[in-house]
Each structure stands twice: as C-alpha cells, then as structure tokens.
Amino acid sequence: MKAWILEKQSKIEDKPIKLEDAPLPHPDEQEIRVRVQACGICRTDIHIVEGDLPLKKSPLILGHEIVGVVEEAGKRVKNFRPGCRVGISWLHSTCGECKYCLSGKENYCPNFQCTGWDVDGGFAEYVTIKEDFALSLQGINMEPEDIAPLMCPGIAGYCAFKLTETKKGDKLGLFGFGPTAYCVLNAANHLGIDVYVSTRSSRHKEEAKKNGAVWVGNVLEEELPVSLDSAIIFPPAGVLVEPAITKVGRGGILVLAPVSMSPIEIRNYSENLWGRDVRTLYNVKKNEGEEFLRIAGKANIRMGRRVFSFEELQDAMIQVKSGKIKEPNAVIKIAK
Ligand SMILES: NC(=O)c1ccc[n+]([C@@H]2O[C@H](COP(=O)([O-])OP(=O)(O)OC[C@H]3O[C@@H](n4cnc5c(N)ncnc54)[C@H](OP(=O)(O)O)[C@@H]3O)[C@@H](O)[C@H]2O)c1
Ligand SMILES: [Zn+2]
Ligand SMILES: [Zn+2]
C-alpha cells in the first residue's frame, strides 16, 4: 500500500515525511483492516513530526482523525463485517485489565496507545485496529471528509463536556472558541443546554452567535449576565481560570481541556474557588466518542474544512502550521 512515512523528526518545511510503499497491514483475530477514505490533520501530528513530542516508533505513519470502510475482519470479530463504516480516533487501544479499564475510565489506562503515535495511523491506504476500539459510523449520513475533523476536536470536546455533568436546561460557559468549542456548542444546543461563549476575536464571536450561543462576549472586558452551572476552558491560558471559575456558581464544575497550561493563580480562594469543582480532561473514552458521533450525525455538525489530495499531505501540513488555511480544519482525502 501507499503510506506517508516519518523516520526522522525535523521541521515540516524540511519535508521529513515520504510517500512510499509500505507493507499491507494484516488484521489479527480481533482486528479489522480499514480502507481509509479520509484522515484529518491535527496540530499534534505536526508536533510529532517536528520533535515537540518524542518519536515512539520509527518508521511511523501519522494520522488519528480517520474515517473508512472495513475491508477485512479477523476470525473473532463480532460487530463489524466488510463494508461497515468506521472511525478511528486518538484512542487506539488500552490494556482492558487495569483498574481504570475495568471501571469505564480507560482514558487513564497507563497503557493507553495513541493512533498515529504509538502505532501506525491513517495517512495510508489501510490501517488495522482492534474491533473494540473502532467507532461505528453506521447510520451517520455524512461524507468522510466531514466526519474526519470531528474525530479529534469533536470527541475531545464532548469528553470535556461530559465531565461538566451539564443537563438539559443548565447554563454552560465556553471560554475560547476554536474547533473544539464549536463542536461542544452544537452538541450542547442539540441537548437543550444554553451556552454562553467568551472569546476575544470578532470572527469567533460571530461564529458562536451564528451557531446558537445565547450570549457571546469577552468576560475579561464585560460582565456575563448570569451565573453558570458549568464551564470549559479550551486555550492553554492559565489567566482565564480565575475569571472563569468566578462565573460558575457554587456546586458548579469547571473543566480545563488543554494538554498544557500556563501558570494558574487563584488570588481569592474563598470568594472564587471555594465550593466549585475543577477537573481536567485527560484523553478520551470510546463510548463517549460514539455518543458524540451519533449526536453529530443527528444535529448535522459540520465544521469548515479544506480538502487536500493524498499526495498533498506534506504541503497541507506546512500550510496548517503557517496558519495559511482559512478553514479551521484540513482533511486529506485518500479514497472514495
Ligand atoms: N486533554 C485532552 O486529552 C485533549 C485532547 C484533545 C485536545 N485537547 C485540548 O483542547 C483544546 C482545544 O483546542 P482548540 O484548537 O479547539 O482551541 P484553541 O485554539 O487552543 O483555543 C480556542 C480559542 O481560544 C482563544 N484563546 C486563545 N488563547 C487565548 C488566551 N490567552 N486568552 C483568551 N482566549 C484565548 C482563541 O480565540 P479568540 O482569539 O477568539 O480569543 C482561540 O482560537 C486545546 O487546548 C487542546 O490541548 C485536549
Ligand atoms: Zn488530534
Ligand atoms: Zn488499562
């Protein structure tokens, strides 16, 4: 098969990934082989290429926003047969035996294997995965290139949303409005939750308004008119934590979504933090991923995306890094 291979990390502008012939992966008894139709580019891919994150195997095929069709199923596979549509996210597998896996908290499994980092991912014609970790896309009538960008920001955002325990009729605050918040806003609206968005740029404010936020502004400059039941912070900006938590009423929950964060200072513990829960998003869960994809199908959640051909991956990554693409996502179309 054809695949983009990374052997040695370097700046993406040095063109370190090569489109080459690679061995066709064979599914074991519990695995499926998926013919990849589309795979989105995530900033994490660029961090891996450039060495901001360590290279865990070499050669490596990147890509963890995968949509495709089952082409072959191992002997003991029960839930998928050739022709089924599936998605593959950052979660490639967990051990299934530790205290976390046994209690439905596989996101904390110490043996969490990441697609396109610990194991080969989707910038290839084919990829294999254990059936237990493939996400079913049956009944979701969206094009592969529209589903692919939901596989990382969409699922991560939804897992952050689940941590907020927000229910129908509650008030949810979103701080920062990138692709992740976009998915949460649309899913929350679909579930009957009022969403308040604080972001700085007029482009994001307009986008949030257009997508049904009941209030849009910047809490660092203007007063939020209500007390929130819960909130999520998306950008890695520690300075947002105290302003955000003050907007959440006692008994409420604040979720921090970033994987890194600038220093956090709470100057007034008793007034601003006491009586609220602060939680962090740490990896994603399979059942919540599937739940989100079903909601996305029903609510028709589509993000702006630019589609590139398979041969254009390297140039597309260079453009994503330089911020030249005006759409919030870039997707590689690999097959029909
Ligand atoms: N924990 C996990 O397992 C996991 C998995 C996947 C993703 N994530 C995280 O999810 C987050 C979402 O990423 P994203 O790409 O959707 O969002 P993002 O681009 O990091 O941030 C969204 C928006 O927040 C605003 N913002 C940025 N810096 C700010 C600052 N200093 N103060 C106030 N606002 C600021 C910007 O909009 P304005 O210019 O309009 O203000 C920005 O576009 C990331 O932090 C990522 O690390 C976590
Ligand atoms: Zn990602
Ligand atoms: Zn485990």
mmCIF file of N, CA, C and O in Angstrom, residues 12 17 39-50 52-53 62-66 88-90 115-117 122-123 148-154 156 179-180 259 303 306 308 313 316-321 325 328-332:
data_model
loop_
_atom_site.group_PDB
_atom_site.id
_atom_site.type_symbol
_atom_site.label_atom_id
_atom_site.label_comp_id
_atom_site.label_asym_id
_atom_site.label_seq_id
_atom_site.Cartn_x
_atom_site.Cartn_y
_atom_site.Cartn_z
ATOM 1 N N ILE A 12 8.759 20.584 9.574
ATOM 2 C CA ILE A 12 7.904 20.118 8.474
ATOM 3 C C ILE A 12 8.342 20.742 7.139
ATOM 4 O O ILE A 12 8.243 20.096 6.090
ATOM 5 N N ILE A 17 8.448 13.785 5.891
ATOM 6 C CA ILE A 17 7.627 12.592 5.645
ATOM 7 C C ILE A 17 7.653 12.249 4.160
ATOM 8 O O ILE A 17 7.671 13.136 3.310
ATOM 9 N N CYS A 39 -8.598 11.354 6.273
ATOM 10 C CA CYS A 39 -7.919 11.495 7.569
ATOM 11 C C CYS A 39 -7.593 12.971 7.764
ATOM 12 O O CYS A 39 -6.987 13.603 6.896
ATOM 13 N N GLY A 40 -8.019 13.522 8.892
ATOM 14 C CA GLY A 40 -7.792 14.944 9.168
ATOM 15 C C GLY A 40 -6.385 15.176 9.703
ATOM 16 O O GLY A 40 -5.771 14.286 10.293
ATOM 17 N N ILE A 41 -5.900 16.396 9.495
ATOM 18 C CA ILE A 41 -4.595 16.793 10.053
ATOM 19 C C ILE A 41 -4.853 17.483 11.384
ATOM 20 O O ILE A 41 -5.696 18.380 11.470
ATOM 21 N N CYS A 42 -4.123 17.057 12.434
ATOM 22 C CA CYS A 42 -4.247 17.661 13.763
ATOM 23 C C CYS A 42 -2.908 18.341 14.061
ATOM 24 O O CYS A 42 -1.861 17.896 13.585
ATOM 25 N N ARG A 43 -2.936 19.387 14.873
ATOM 26 C CA ARG A 43 -1.668 20.043 15.230
ATOM 27 C C ARG A 43 -0.713 19.076 15.936
ATOM 28 O O ARG A 43 0.505 19.209 15.831
ATOM 29 N N THR A 44 -1.287 18.096 16.637
ATOM 30 C CA THR A 44 -0.443 17.095 17.305
ATOM 31 C C THR A 44 0.437 16.358 16.289
ATOM 32 O O THR A 44 1.582 16.015 16.586
ATOM 33 N N ASP A 45 -0.077 16.125 15.071
ATOM 34 C CA ASP A 45 0.730 15.462 14.035
ATOM 35 C C ASP A 45 1.984 16.278 13.763
ATOM 36 O O ASP A 45 3.086 15.735 13.609
ATOM 37 N N ILE A 46 1.807 17.602 13.691
ATOM 38 C CA ILE A 46 2.947 18.476 13.394
ATOM 39 C C ILE A 46 3.919 18.473 14.583
ATOM 40 O O ILE A 46 5.135 18.435 14.405
ATOM 41 N N HIS A 47 3.378 18.442 15.816
ATOM 42 C CA HIS A 47 4.262 18.368 16.994
ATOM 43 C C HIS A 47 5.087 17.073 16.975
ATOM 44 O O HIS A 47 6.247 17.071 17.370
ATOM 45 N N ILE A 48 4.488 15.980 16.502
ATOM 46 C CA ILE A 48 5.237 14.720 16.440
ATOM 47 C C ILE A 48 6.310 14.806 15.338
ATOM 48 O O ILE A 48 7.471 14.452 15.556
ATOM 49 N N VAL A 49 5.931 15.315 14.172
ATOM 50 C CA VAL A 49 6.898 15.436 13.065
ATOM 51 C C VAL A 49 8.107 16.254 13.511
ATOM 52 O O VAL A 49 9.256 15.898 13.251
ATOM 53 N N GLU A 50 7.849 17.348 14.218
ATOM 54 C CA GLU A 50 8.921 18.315 14.484
ATOM 55 C C GLU A 50 9.695 18.039 15.778
ATOM 56 O O GLU A 50 10.618 18.778 16.105
ATOM 57 N N ASP A 52 8.482 18.093 18.985
ATOM 58 C CA ASP A 52 7.958 18.661 20.241
ATOM 59 C C ASP A 52 7.450 17.527 21.124
ATOM 60 O O ASP A 52 7.379 17.643 22.348
ATOM 61 N N LEU A 53 7.054 16.435 20.477
ATOM 62 C CA LEU A 53 6.684 15.206 21.183
ATOM 63 C C LEU A 53 7.669 14.134 20.707
ATOM 64 O O LEU A 53 8.089 14.158 19.544
ATOM 65 N N LEU A 62 1.625 8.682 10.581
ATOM 66 C CA LEU A 62 0.844 9.581 11.449
ATOM 67 C C LEU A 62 -0.648 9.523 11.095
ATOM 68 O O LEU A 62 -1.035 8.875 10.129
ATOM 69 N N GLY A 63 -1.451 10.289 11.842
ATOM 70 C CA GLY A 63 -2.865 10.482 11.475
ATOM 71 C C GLY A 63 -3.824 9.779 12.421
ATOM 72 O O GLY A 63 -3.804 8.554 12.544
ATOM 73 N N HIS A 64 -4.689 10.601 13.108
ATOM 74 C CA HIS A 64 -5.626 9.990 14.071
ATOM 75 C C HIS A 64 -7.043 10.559 13.941
ATOM 76 O O HIS A 64 -7.808 10.555 14.896
ATOM 77 N N GLU A 65 -7.371 11.076 12.758
ATOM 78 C CA GLU A 65 -8.764 11.525 12.523
ATOM 79 C C GLU A 65 -9.250 10.739 11.307
ATOM 80 O O GLU A 65 -9.447 11.290 10.231
ATOM 81 N N ILE A 66 -9.451 9.436 11.512
ATOM 82 C CA ILE A 66 -9.603 8.507 10.391
ATOM 83 C C ILE A 66 -11.062 8.110 10.170
ATOM 84 O O ILE A 66 -11.784 7.790 11.117
ATOM 85 N N ILE A 88 -11.708 6.011 13.410
ATOM 86 C CA ILE A 88 -10.636 5.696 14.372
ATOM 87 C C ILE A 88 -10.122 7.024 14.909
ATOM 88 O O ILE A 88 -9.808 7.942 14.153
ATOM 89 N N SER A 89 -10.051 7.109 16.254
ATOM 90 C CA SER A 89 -9.649 8.360 16.905
ATOM 91 C C SER A 89 -8.240 8.194 17.489
ATOM 92 O O SER A 89 -7.536 7.222 17.227
ATOM 93 N N TRP A 90 -7.875 9.121 18.323
ATOM 94 C CA TRP A 90 -6.592 9.099 19.062
ATOM 95 C C TRP A 90 -6.477 7.832 19.915
ATOM 96 O O TRP A 90 -5.397 7.300 20.135
ATOM 97 N N THR A 115 -3.233 6.355 18.384
ATOM 98 C CA THR A 115 -3.184 6.153 16.930
ATOM 99 C C THR A 115 -2.250 7.182 16.303
ATOM 100 O O THR A 115 -2.335 8.368 16.619
ATOM 101 N N GLY A 116 -1.393 6.726 15.416
ATOM 102 C CA GLY A 116 -0.516 7.665 14.710
ATOM 103 C C GLY A 116 0.608 8.187 15.577
ATOM 104 O O GLY A 116 1.235 9.203 15.231
ATOM 105 N N TRP A 117 0.873 7.514 16.696
ATOM 106 C CA TRP A 117 1.999 7.901 17.559
ATOM 107 C C TRP A 117 2.639 6.630 18.150
ATOM 108 O O TRP A 117 3.779 6.316 17.854
ATOM 109 N N GLY A 122 -3.468 6.925 10.085
ATOM 110 C CA GLY A 122 -4.338 6.944 8.915
ATOM 111 C C GLY A 122 -3.845 7.659 7.669
ATOM 112 O O GLY A 122 -4.613 7.750 6.712
ATOM 113 N N PHE A 123 -2.604 8.144 7.661
ATOM 114 C CA PHE A 123 -2.131 8.736 6.406
ATOM 115 C C PHE A 123 -1.561 7.622 5.535
ATOM 116 O O PHE A 123 -0.360 7.585 5.211
ATOM 117 N N ALA A 148 -14.218 13.296 9.427
ATOM 118 C CA ALA A 148 -12.821 13.209 9.886
ATOM 119 C C ALA A 148 -12.449 14.287 10.913
ATOM 120 O O ALA A 148 -11.920 13.960 11.979
ATOM 121 N N PRO A 149 -12.762 15.583 10.661
ATOM 122 C CA PRO A 149 -12.332 16.575 11.655
ATOM 123 C C PRO A 149 -13.084 16.488 12.984
ATOM 124 O O PRO A 149 -12.677 17.102 13.968
ATOM 125 N N LEU A 150 -14.177 15.719 13.011
ATOM 126 C CA LEU A 150 -14.879 15.535 14.292
ATOM 127 C C LEU A 150 -14.145 14.529 15.175
ATOM 128 O O LEU A 150 -14.357 14.487 16.389
ATOM 129 N N MET A 151 -13.283 13.704 14.557
ATOM 130 C CA MET A 151 -12.710 12.567 15.282
ATOM 131 C C MET A 151 -11.760 12.975 16.410
ATOM 132 O O MET A 151 -11.576 12.229 17.361
ATOM 133 N N CYS A 152 -11.119 14.165 16.295
ATOM 134 C CA CYS A 152 -10.233 14.580 17.392
ATOM 135 C C CYS A 152 -10.844 15.729 18.187
ATOM 136 O O CYS A 152 -11.258 15.535 19.325
ATOM 137 N N PRO A 153 -10.966 16.951 17.612
ATOM 138 C CA PRO A 153 -11.547 18.036 18.424
ATOM 139 C C PRO A 153 -12.978 17.737 18.872
ATOM 140 O O PRO A 153 -13.361 18.070 19.993
ATOM 141 N N GLY A 154 -13.764 17.110 18.008
ATOM 142 C CA GLY A 154 -15.159 16.826 18.351
ATOM 143 C C GLY A 154 -15.254 15.887 19.543
ATOM 144 O O GLY A 154 -15.952 16.164 20.526
ATOM 145 N N ALA A 156 -12.839 14.999 21.707
ATOM 146 C CA ALA A 156 -12.208 15.549 22.923
ATOM 147 C C ALA A 156 -13.136 16.577 23.574
ATOM 148 O O ALA A 156 -13.320 16.581 24.796
ATOM 149 N N PRO A 179 -12.122 25.005 17.090
ATOM 150 C CA PRO A 179 -12.909 23.885 16.568
ATOM 151 C C PRO A 179 -13.528 23.014 17.670
ATOM 152 O O PRO A 179 -14.637 22.500 17.518
ATOM 153 N N THR A 180 -12.820 22.883 18.795
ATOM 154 C CA THR A 180 -13.327 22.027 19.876
ATOM 155 C C THR A 180 -14.588 22.634 20.486
ATOM 156 O O THR A 180 -15.608 21.950 20.674
ATOM 157 N N VAL A 259 -3.948 20.306 27.078
ATOM 158 C CA VAL A 259 -2.947 19.313 27.484
ATOM 159 C C VAL A 259 -1.735 20.001 28.121
ATOM 160 O O VAL A 259 -0.901 19.348 28.737
ATOM 161 N N MET A 303 -17.922 21.146 10.363
ATOM 162 C CA MET A 303 -17.014 22.283 10.547
ATOM 163 C C MET A 303 -16.430 22.660 9.200
ATOM 164 O O MET A 303 -16.355 21.823 8.300
ATOM 165 N N ARG A 306 -10.763 22.313 4.645
ATOM 166 C CA ARG A 306 -10.219 22.326 3.280
ATOM 167 C C ARG A 306 -9.747 20.916 2.977
ATOM 168 O O ARG A 306 -9.067 20.287 3.798
ATOM 169 N N PHE A 308 -7.584 18.221 0.846
ATOM 170 C CA PHE A 308 -6.369 18.059 0.035
ATOM 171 C C PHE A 308 -6.314 16.624 -0.478
ATOM 172 O O PHE A 308 -6.886 15.713 0.136
ATOM 173 N N LEU A 313 -0.292 15.815 1.293
ATOM 174 C CA LEU A 313 -0.242 15.862 2.763
ATOM 175 C C LEU A 313 0.863 16.776 3.301
ATOM 176 O O LEU A 313 0.621 17.620 4.164
ATOM 177 N N ALA A 316 0.134 20.339 2.789
ATOM 178 C CA ALA A 316 -1.014 20.721 3.620
ATOM 179 C C ALA A 316 -0.563 20.950 5.062
ATOM 180 O O ALA A 316 -0.981 21.916 5.712
ATOM 181 N N MET A 317 0.325 20.089 5.576
ATOM 182 C CA MET A 317 0.830 20.270 6.952
ATOM 183 C C MET A 317 1.606 21.579 7.080
ATOM 184 O O MET A 317 1.494 22.281 8.090
ATOM 185 N N ILE A 318 2.391 21.912 6.053
ATOM 186 C CA ILE A 318 3.149 23.175 6.077
ATOM 187 C C ILE A 318 2.173 24.346 6.148
ATOM 188 O O ILE A 318 2.355 25.286 6.924
ATOM 189 N N GLN A 319 1.089 24.245 5.381
ATOM 190 C CA GLN A 319 0.095 25.335 5.384
ATOM 191 C C GLN A 319 -0.652 25.415 6.706
ATOM 192 O O GLN A 319 -0.949 26.506 7.188
ATOM 193 N N VAL A 320 -0.962 24.257 7.310
ATOM 194 C CA VAL A 320 -1.644 24.264 8.620
ATOM 195 C C VAL A 320 -0.744 24.958 9.640
ATOM 196 O O VAL A 320 -1.167 25.835 10.395
ATOM 197 N N LYS A 321 0.552 24.585 9.622
ATOM 198 C CA LYS A 321 1.485 25.170 10.591
ATOM 199 C C LYS A 321 1.577 26.687 10.441
ATOM 200 O O LYS A 321 1.592 27.420 11.430
ATOM 201 N N ILE A 325 -4.330 28.401 6.082
ATOM 202 C CA ILE A 325 -5.635 27.875 5.666
ATOM 203 C C ILE A 325 -6.718 28.604 6.454
ATOM 204 O O ILE A 325 -6.676 28.631 7.684
ATOM 205 N N PRO A 328 -11.079 26.072 9.562
ATOM 206 C CA PRO A 328 -10.494 25.613 10.826
ATOM 207 C C PRO A 328 -9.862 24.214 10.759
ATOM 208 O O PRO A 328 -9.129 23.833 11.666
ATOM 209 N N ASN A 329 -10.137 23.458 9.693
ATOM 210 C CA ASN A 329 -9.599 22.097 9.606
ATOM 211 C C ASN A 329 -9.072 21.797 8.205
ATOM 212 O O ASN A 329 -9.573 22.348 7.225
ATOM 213 N N ALA A 330 -8.094 20.878 8.149
ATOM 214 C CA ALA A 330 -7.587 20.387 6.866
ATOM 215 C C ALA A 330 -7.741 18.871 6.854
ATOM 216 O O ALA A 330 -7.414 18.200 7.840
ATOM 217 N N VAL A 331 -8.276 18.353 5.747
ATOM 218 C CA VAL A 331 -8.562 16.915 5.661
ATOM 219 C C VAL A 331 -7.919 16.350 4.399
ATOM 220 O O VAL A 331 -7.976 16.972 3.333
ATOM 221 N N ILE A 332 -7.312 15.174 4.520
ATOM 222 C CA ILE A 332 -6.719 14.501 3.366
ATOM 223 C C ILE A 332 -7.716 13.456 2.874
ATOM 224 O O ILE A 332 -8.150 12.578 3.640
#
